[in-house]
């Protein structure tokens, strides 16, 4: 006889889809309401805060955080105490590696591929540390965060790496009706594809099952270790894509571009409805949470609020979300 958890995992796809959609749909609605409240509040304090240029800037910053937050969310969703604190360092180091390869003679057309591949390799290293060496994800990725960030600074001496091809700058700084091209051509397709995978494929069901009960997932034949390794590599690849966006937008590879992204991506994932224990949530909430966070930070910047306070607000939001998740678990039990 199958264990109870295993029988729950193997329930009908229709029931699983309904269960996985109910929570994320409510989270998405609440985030949209909160986002509107933030916009109205900022407009009341300073009507000139929002214009077309501000909206474009918000979406450009959102592209970088959204890509990193998507990878972070998928790792957490798969359970096993999964977390990727190295994402900020991976963004910085992948951008630096790609620019250094360009200076060493890499054909410019290969720059995007090298940047994403470098990120994927950094993420795969995290997966090997977690799976192969059985290190706690928190400890392993915290260690690699310092390694990646330190390497980016050490290699460059803290100096930005110029020489970005003009065609890449045209993409990174391009705008269509106020919407940045990277947001249209990279962020939105990545989230749409991730949502499709989670809701319509075996891989999506495996991710939810692993987060719901990893032991039962192994009992029913789900390749837990392989899935987790792929997710860490995917998180790294998305961090590399974020590094590519930073290169194309800013016109140089900057060794500190990933600063604070680990905190912000974790906040976006939690605020977006992904349970810290895994097995619950959706990527739509992460996308909405990213827009909320970047809008809030941009509005505070327009109001001349010190950046130190902005980081503090993000940290306070993270604590609030974790407390709310813990209280909701107690209420359901």
Coordinates of C-alpha atoms in Angstrom, one line a residue, residues 20 41 48 52 70 87 124 162 183 202 229 231 234 250 293 332:
X20 CA -2.0 24.7 -7.2
X41 CA 0.0 56.7 -2.2
X48 CA 5.2 64.0 -10.7
X52 CA 6.7 57.5 -19.1
X70 CA 12.1 33.3 -11.1
X87 CA 22.2 34.7 -7.3
X124 CA 25.2 23.7 -11.5
X162 CA 33.5 48.3 -21.2
X183 CA 11.3 43.0 -20.6
X202 CA 5.5 16.2 -15.7
X229 CA 20.4 19.9 -10.0
X231 CA 16.7 23.8 -11.1
X234 CA 18.4 27.0 -14.3
X250 CA 24.4 49.9 -18.7
X293 CA 9.1 45.9 -5.0
X332 CA -4.7 25.6 8.1

